[in-house]
Coordinates of C-alpha atoms and ligand atoms in Angstrom, one line a residue:
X1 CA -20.0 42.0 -69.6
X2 CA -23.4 43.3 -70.6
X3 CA -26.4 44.6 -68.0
X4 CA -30.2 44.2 -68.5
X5 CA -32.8 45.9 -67.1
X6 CA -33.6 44.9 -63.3
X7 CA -37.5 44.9 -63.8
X8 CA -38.2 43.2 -67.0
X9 CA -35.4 40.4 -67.3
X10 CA -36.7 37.0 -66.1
X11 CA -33.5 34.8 -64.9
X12 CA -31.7 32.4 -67.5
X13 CA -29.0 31.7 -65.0
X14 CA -26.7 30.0 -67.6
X15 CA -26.4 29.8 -71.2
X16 CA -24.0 28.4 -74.0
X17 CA -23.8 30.1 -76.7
X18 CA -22.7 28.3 -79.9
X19 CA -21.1 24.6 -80.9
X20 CA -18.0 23.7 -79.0
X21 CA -15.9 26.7 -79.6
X22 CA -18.7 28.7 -77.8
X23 CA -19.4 30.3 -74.8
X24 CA -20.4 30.0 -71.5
X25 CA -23.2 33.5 -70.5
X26 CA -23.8 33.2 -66.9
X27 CA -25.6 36.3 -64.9
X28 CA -23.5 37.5 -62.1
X29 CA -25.3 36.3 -58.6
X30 CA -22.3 38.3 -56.6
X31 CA -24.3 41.9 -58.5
X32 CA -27.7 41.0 -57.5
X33 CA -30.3 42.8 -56.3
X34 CA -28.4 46.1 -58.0
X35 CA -26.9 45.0 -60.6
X36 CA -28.0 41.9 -63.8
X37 CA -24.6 41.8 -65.1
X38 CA -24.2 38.8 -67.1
X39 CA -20.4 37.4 -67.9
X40 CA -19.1 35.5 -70.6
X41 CA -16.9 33.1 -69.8
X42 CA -14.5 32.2 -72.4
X43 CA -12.3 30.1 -70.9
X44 CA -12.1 27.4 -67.9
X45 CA -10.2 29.2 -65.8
X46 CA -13.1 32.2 -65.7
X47 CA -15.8 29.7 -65.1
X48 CA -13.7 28.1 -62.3
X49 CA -13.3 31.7 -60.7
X50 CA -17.1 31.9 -61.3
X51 CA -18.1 29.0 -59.8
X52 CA -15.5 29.6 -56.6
X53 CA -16.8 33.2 -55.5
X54 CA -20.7 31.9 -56.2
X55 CA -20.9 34.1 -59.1
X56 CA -22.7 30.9 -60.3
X57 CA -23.8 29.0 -57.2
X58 CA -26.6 26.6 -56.2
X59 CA -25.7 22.5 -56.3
X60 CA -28.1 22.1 -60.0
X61 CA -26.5 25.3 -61.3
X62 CA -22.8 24.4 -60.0
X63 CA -23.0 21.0 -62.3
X64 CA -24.4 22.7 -64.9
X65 CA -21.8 25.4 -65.0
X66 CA -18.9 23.0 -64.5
X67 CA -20.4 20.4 -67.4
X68 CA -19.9 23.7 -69.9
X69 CA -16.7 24.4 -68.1
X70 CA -15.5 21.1 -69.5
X71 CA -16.7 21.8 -73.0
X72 CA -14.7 25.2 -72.9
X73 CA -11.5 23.8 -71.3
X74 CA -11.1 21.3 -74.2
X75 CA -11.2 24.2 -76.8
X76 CA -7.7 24.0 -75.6
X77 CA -7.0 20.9 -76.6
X78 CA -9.7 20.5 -79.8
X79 CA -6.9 20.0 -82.5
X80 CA -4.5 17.7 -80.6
X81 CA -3.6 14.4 -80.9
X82 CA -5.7 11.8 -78.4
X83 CA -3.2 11.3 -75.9
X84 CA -3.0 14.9 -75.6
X85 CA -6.9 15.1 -75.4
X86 CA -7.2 13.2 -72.8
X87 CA -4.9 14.2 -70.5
X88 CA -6.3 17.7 -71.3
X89 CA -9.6 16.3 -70.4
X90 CA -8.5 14.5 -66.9
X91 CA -6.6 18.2 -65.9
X92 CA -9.6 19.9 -66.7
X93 CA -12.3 17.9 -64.7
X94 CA -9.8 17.5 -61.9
X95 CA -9.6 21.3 -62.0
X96 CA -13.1 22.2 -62.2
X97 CA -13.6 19.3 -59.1
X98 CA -11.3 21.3 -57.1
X99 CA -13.5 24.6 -56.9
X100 CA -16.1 24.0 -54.5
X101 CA -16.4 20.8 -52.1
X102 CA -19.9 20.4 -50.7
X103 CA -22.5 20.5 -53.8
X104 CA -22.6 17.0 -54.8
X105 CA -24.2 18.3 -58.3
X106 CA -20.7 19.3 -59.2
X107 CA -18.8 15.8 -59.3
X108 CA -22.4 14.4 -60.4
X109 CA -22.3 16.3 -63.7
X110 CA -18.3 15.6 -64.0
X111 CA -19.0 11.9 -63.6
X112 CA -21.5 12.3 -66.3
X113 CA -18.5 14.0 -68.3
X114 CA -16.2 11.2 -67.4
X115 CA -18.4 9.0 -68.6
X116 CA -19.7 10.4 -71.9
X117 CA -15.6 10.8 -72.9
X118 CA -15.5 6.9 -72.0
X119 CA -18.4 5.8 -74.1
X120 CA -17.1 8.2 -77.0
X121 CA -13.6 7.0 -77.3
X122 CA -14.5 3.4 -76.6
X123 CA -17.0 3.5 -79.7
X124 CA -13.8 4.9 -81.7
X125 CA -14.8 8.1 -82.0
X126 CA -12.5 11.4 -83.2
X127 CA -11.6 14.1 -81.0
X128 CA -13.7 16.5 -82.6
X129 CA -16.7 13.8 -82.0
X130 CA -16.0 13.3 -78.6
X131 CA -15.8 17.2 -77.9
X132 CA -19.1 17.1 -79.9
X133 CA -20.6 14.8 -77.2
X134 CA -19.8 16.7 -74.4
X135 CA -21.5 20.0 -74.9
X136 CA -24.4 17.2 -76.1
X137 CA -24.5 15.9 -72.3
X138 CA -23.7 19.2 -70.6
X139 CA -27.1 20.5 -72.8
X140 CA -28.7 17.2 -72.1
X141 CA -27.9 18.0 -67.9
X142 CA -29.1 21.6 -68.9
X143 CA -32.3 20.6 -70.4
X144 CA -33.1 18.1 -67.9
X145 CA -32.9 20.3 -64.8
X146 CA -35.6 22.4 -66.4
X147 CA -37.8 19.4 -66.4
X148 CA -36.3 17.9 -63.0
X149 CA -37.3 21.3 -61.3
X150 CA -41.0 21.5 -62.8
X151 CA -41.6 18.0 -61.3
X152 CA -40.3 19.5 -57.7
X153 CA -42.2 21.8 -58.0
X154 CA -45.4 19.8 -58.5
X155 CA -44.8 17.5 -55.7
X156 CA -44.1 19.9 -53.4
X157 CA -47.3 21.8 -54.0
X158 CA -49.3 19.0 -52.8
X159 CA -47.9 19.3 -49.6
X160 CA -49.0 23.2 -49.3
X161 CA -52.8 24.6 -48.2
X162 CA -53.6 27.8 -49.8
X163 CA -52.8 30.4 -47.1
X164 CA -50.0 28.7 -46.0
X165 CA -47.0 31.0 -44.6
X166 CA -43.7 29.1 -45.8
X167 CA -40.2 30.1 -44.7
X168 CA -36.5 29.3 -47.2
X169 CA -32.9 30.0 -46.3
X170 CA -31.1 30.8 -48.7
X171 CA -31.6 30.7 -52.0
X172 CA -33.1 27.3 -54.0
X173 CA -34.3 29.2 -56.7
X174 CA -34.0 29.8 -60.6
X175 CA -31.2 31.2 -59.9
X176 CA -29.5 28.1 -58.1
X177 CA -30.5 25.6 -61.0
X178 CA -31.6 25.9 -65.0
X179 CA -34.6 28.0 -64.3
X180 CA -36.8 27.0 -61.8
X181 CA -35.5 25.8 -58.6
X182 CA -36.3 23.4 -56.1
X183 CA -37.7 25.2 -52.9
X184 CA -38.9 28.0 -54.5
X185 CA -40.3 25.8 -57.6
X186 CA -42.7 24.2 -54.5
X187 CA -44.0 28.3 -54.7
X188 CA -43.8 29.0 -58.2
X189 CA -46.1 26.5 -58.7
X190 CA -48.7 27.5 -56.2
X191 CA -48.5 31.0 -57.8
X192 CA -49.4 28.9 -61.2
X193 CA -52.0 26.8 -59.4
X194 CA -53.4 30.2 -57.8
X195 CA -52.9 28.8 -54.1
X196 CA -52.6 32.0 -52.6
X197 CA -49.4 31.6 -49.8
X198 CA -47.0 34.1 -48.4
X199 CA -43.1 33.4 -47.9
X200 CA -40.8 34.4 -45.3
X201 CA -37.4 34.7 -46.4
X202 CA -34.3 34.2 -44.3
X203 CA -31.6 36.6 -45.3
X204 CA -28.8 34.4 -45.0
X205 CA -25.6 35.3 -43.6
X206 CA -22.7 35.9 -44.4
X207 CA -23.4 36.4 -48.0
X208 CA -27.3 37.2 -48.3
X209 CA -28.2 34.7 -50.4
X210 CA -31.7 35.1 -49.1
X211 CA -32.3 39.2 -49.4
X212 CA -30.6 39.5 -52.5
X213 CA -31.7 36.3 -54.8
X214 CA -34.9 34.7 -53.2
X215 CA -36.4 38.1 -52.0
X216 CA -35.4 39.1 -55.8
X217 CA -36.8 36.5 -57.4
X218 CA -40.0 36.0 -55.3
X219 CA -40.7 40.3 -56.1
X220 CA -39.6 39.7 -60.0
X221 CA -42.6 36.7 -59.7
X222 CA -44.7 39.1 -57.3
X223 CA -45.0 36.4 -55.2
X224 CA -46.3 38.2 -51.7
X225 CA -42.8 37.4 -49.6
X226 CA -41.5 39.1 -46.0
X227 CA -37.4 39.5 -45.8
X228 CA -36.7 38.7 -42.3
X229 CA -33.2 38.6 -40.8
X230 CA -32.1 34.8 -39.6
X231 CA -32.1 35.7 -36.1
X232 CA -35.7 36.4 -36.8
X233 CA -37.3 32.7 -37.8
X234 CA -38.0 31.4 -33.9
X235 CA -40.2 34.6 -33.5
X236 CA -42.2 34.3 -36.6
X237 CA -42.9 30.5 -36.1
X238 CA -44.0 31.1 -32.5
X239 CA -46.1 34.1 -33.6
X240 CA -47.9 31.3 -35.7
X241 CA -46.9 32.7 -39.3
X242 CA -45.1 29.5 -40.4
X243 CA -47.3 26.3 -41.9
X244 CA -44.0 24.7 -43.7
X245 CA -40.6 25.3 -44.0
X246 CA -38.9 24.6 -47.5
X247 CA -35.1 24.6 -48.5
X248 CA -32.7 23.1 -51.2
X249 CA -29.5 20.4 -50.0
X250 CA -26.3 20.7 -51.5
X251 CA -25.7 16.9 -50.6
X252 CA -28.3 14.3 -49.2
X253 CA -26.6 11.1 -47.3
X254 CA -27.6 7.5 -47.7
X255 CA -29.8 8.1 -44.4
X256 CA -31.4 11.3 -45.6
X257 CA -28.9 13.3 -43.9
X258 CA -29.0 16.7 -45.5
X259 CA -26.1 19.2 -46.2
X260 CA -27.6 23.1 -47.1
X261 CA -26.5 26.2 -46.3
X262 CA -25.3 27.3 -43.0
X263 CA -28.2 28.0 -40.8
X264 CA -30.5 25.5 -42.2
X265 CA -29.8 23.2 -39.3
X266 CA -31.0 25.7 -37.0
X267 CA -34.1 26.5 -39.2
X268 CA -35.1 22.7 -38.9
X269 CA -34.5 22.5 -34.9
X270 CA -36.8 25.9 -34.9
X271 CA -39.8 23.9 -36.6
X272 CA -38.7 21.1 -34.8
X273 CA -39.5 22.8 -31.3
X274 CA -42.7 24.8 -33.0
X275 CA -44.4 21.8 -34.6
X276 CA -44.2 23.1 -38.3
X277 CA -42.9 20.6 -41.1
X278 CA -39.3 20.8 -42.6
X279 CA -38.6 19.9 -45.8
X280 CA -35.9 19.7 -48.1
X281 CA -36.4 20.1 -52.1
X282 CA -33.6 18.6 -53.9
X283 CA -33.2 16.3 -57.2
X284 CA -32.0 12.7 -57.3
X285 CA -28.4 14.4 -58.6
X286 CA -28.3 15.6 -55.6
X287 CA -28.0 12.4 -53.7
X288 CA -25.1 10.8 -52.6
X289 CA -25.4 7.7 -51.6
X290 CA -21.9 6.4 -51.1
X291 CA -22.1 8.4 -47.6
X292 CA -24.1 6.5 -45.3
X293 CA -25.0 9.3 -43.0
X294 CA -24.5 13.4 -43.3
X295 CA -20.5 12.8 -41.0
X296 CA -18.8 12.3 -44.5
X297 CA -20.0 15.4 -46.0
X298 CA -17.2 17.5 -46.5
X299 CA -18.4 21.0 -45.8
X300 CA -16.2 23.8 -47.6
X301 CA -15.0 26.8 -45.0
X302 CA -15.2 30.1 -46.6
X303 CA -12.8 33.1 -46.6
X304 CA -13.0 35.1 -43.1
X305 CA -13.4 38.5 -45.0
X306 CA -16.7 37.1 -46.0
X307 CA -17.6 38.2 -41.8
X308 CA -14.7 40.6 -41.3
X309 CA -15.7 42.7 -44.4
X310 CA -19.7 41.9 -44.7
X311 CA -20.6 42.7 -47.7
X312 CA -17.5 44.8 -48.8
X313 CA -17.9 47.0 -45.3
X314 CA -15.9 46.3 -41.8
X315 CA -18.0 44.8 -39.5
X316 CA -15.7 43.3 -36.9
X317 CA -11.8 43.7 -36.5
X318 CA -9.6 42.3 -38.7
X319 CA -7.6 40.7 -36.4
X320 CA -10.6 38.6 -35.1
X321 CA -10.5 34.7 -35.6
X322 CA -13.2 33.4 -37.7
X323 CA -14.7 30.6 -38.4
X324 CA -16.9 30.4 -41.9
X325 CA -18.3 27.1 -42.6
X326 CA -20.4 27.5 -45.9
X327 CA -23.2 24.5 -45.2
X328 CA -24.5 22.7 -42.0
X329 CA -26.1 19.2 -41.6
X330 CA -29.5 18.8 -40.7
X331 CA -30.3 15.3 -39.4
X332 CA -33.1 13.3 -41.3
X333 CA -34.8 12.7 -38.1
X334 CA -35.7 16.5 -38.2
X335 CA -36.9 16.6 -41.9
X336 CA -40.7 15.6 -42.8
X337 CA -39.9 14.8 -46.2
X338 CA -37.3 15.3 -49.4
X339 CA -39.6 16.3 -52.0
X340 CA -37.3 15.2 -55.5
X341 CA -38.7 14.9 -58.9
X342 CA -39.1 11.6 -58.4
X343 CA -41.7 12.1 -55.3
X344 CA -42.1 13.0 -51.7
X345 CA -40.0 10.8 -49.5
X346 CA -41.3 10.1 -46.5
X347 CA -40.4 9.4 -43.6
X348 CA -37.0 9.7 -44.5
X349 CA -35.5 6.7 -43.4
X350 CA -32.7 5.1 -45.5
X351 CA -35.0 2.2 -46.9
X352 CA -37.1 5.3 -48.8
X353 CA -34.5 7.2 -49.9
X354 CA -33.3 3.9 -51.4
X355 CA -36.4 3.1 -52.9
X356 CA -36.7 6.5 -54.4
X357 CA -33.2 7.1 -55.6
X358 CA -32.7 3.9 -57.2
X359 CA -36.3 3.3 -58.9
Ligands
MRU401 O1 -23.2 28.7 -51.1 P1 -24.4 28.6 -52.1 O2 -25.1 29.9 -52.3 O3 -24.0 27.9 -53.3 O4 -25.4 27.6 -51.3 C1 -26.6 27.3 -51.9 C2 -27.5 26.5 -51.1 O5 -27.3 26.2 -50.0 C3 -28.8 26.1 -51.8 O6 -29.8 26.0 -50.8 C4 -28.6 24.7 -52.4 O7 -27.5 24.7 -53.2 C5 -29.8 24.2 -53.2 S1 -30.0 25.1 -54.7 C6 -31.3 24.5 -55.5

């Protein structure tokens, strides 16, 4: 575990460090704002923990982490006879599937996995090879996210007029993907356009995604941003502060149908009733096109402490019932546009999410 100083260090959310006996270097999201603890992660199981308690979270960063996760779970296996790798290789990406449910990004990059193992061995390639072209693919998703999130970022500027006031929940940031983001890349690259704006930033309960990462990031970027608590949006829009709201998706339906974190729904109803634009910023990965509309989504329910204990302190009594759902659905019908790296779609109906996903 090593720490970095708070004011200089620019996020590098993730990082491998060597061939395929390496390393996985992640920056603890669960320390943030106090703390920039980063972890190594020298085994699956540790990445799998990481992943589970959002030490690592965000849908592009999930996938990313669990692609490495793969490449350090087979270290088990690296000297073992086929059958043996393989198997190890099935109990490791079932394993790694199994650690958060909603973030489509996750069983996206394991596909990717599945597939790079099939091509490999097909092509009569060693064990050592194949091993050799996972951590190539898991860099490869890496890399690409970097790339993905600059293009976001592009689009989604066109949408914004300088002086614009534009609210997030949660956080979509560096943080949540390679570098860059998706929701906040829309701001990043206004700041490196020098469109002046100003961003509102929802807090986020339960877990404060929102005060500790995007308020942190946006201050690390001096980007001029107001904290407000969720309960504060309605207010803010009505007092005319709000031109566009921006967030990530964890999962994006056939229909356009969009999964994010809990709250988000109620963020887009908000605009809805104050005539300000909703938009989601999300990459094609995050797509998932086999659900026809946001009802399949499965939406992962979080441990009650998360409310009982808020933030490590008692807020309510522990005998309380709970419930913790981690993501909402917001209805495409209340979204302007997705903004991917692909383009803007709009209006999102399922014939343009089509068009844009599969082109
Ligand atoms: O539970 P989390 O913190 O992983 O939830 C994250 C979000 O809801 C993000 O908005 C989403 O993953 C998009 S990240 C670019």
């Amino acid at each position: 575990m090593t720490t970095a100083n708070l004011e200089t260090a620019a996020p590098d959310p993730i990082r491998f460090v060597g061939q395929t006996d390496g390393h996985l270097v992640l920056i603890d999201q669960t320390k943030l704002p106090v703390e920039l603890i980063h972890i190594e992660c020298r085994d699956v199981e540790t990445i799998w923990e990481a992943i589970k308690m959002l030490r690592v979270r965000g849908a592009p960063a999930i996938g990313i982490a669990a692609a490495y996760g793969v490449v350090v779970g087979m270290q088990a296996a690296a000297d073992k006879p086929m059958a043996e790798f393989e198997s190890r290789f099935d109990e490791v990406v079932e394993y790694l599937a199994g650690s958060r449910p909603t973030a489509v990004n996750l069983f996206w990059a394991l596909d990717r996995l599945k597939a790079t193992f099939a091509a490999a061995k097909e092509s009569g390639k060693t064990t050592a090879e194949i091993h050799d072209a996972l951590l190539a693919e898991a860099r490869f998703i890496h890399e690409d996210d970097r790339q993905v999130c600059r293009a976001i970022g592009r689009h989604g500027a066109e949408l914004i007029e300088p002086g614009n006031g534009i609210l997030t929940h949660c956080n979509a940031g560096g943080l949540a993907t390679a570098d860059y983001g998706t929701a906040l890349a829309v701001m990043f690259t206004c700041q490196d356009q020098g469109k002046e704006i100003h961003v509102f930033v929802d807090e986020t309960r339960p877990l404060l995604q929102g005060s500790r990462l995007t308020a942190w990031e946006l201050v690390q970027r001096k980007i001029p941003a107001t904290l407000i608590c969720d309960n504060m949006a309605a207010q803010v829009m009505k007092e005319g502060r709000i031109n566009a709201v921006i967030t990530g998706a964890d999962r994006i339906a056939a229909n356009g149908d969009s999964a994010n974190k809990i709250g988000t729904y109620g963020v887009a109803l908000l605009a809805k009733a104050h005539g300000i634009p909703f938009y989601i910023a999300a990459p094609i990965s995050t797509f998932d096109l086999s659900l026809p509309t946001g009802e399949g989504i499965p939406i992962e329910q979080r441990d009650p402490v998360e409310i009982i204990h808020g933030m490590g302190k008692q807020t309510a009594p522990s005998e309380v019932q709970v419930y913790n759902p981690a993501f909402d659905v917001t209805p495409a019908g209340l979204i302007a546009g997705i903004i991917t790296e692909k383009g803007v779609i709009s209006p999102v109906t399922p014939e343009n999410v089509a068009k844009v996903v599969a082109g």
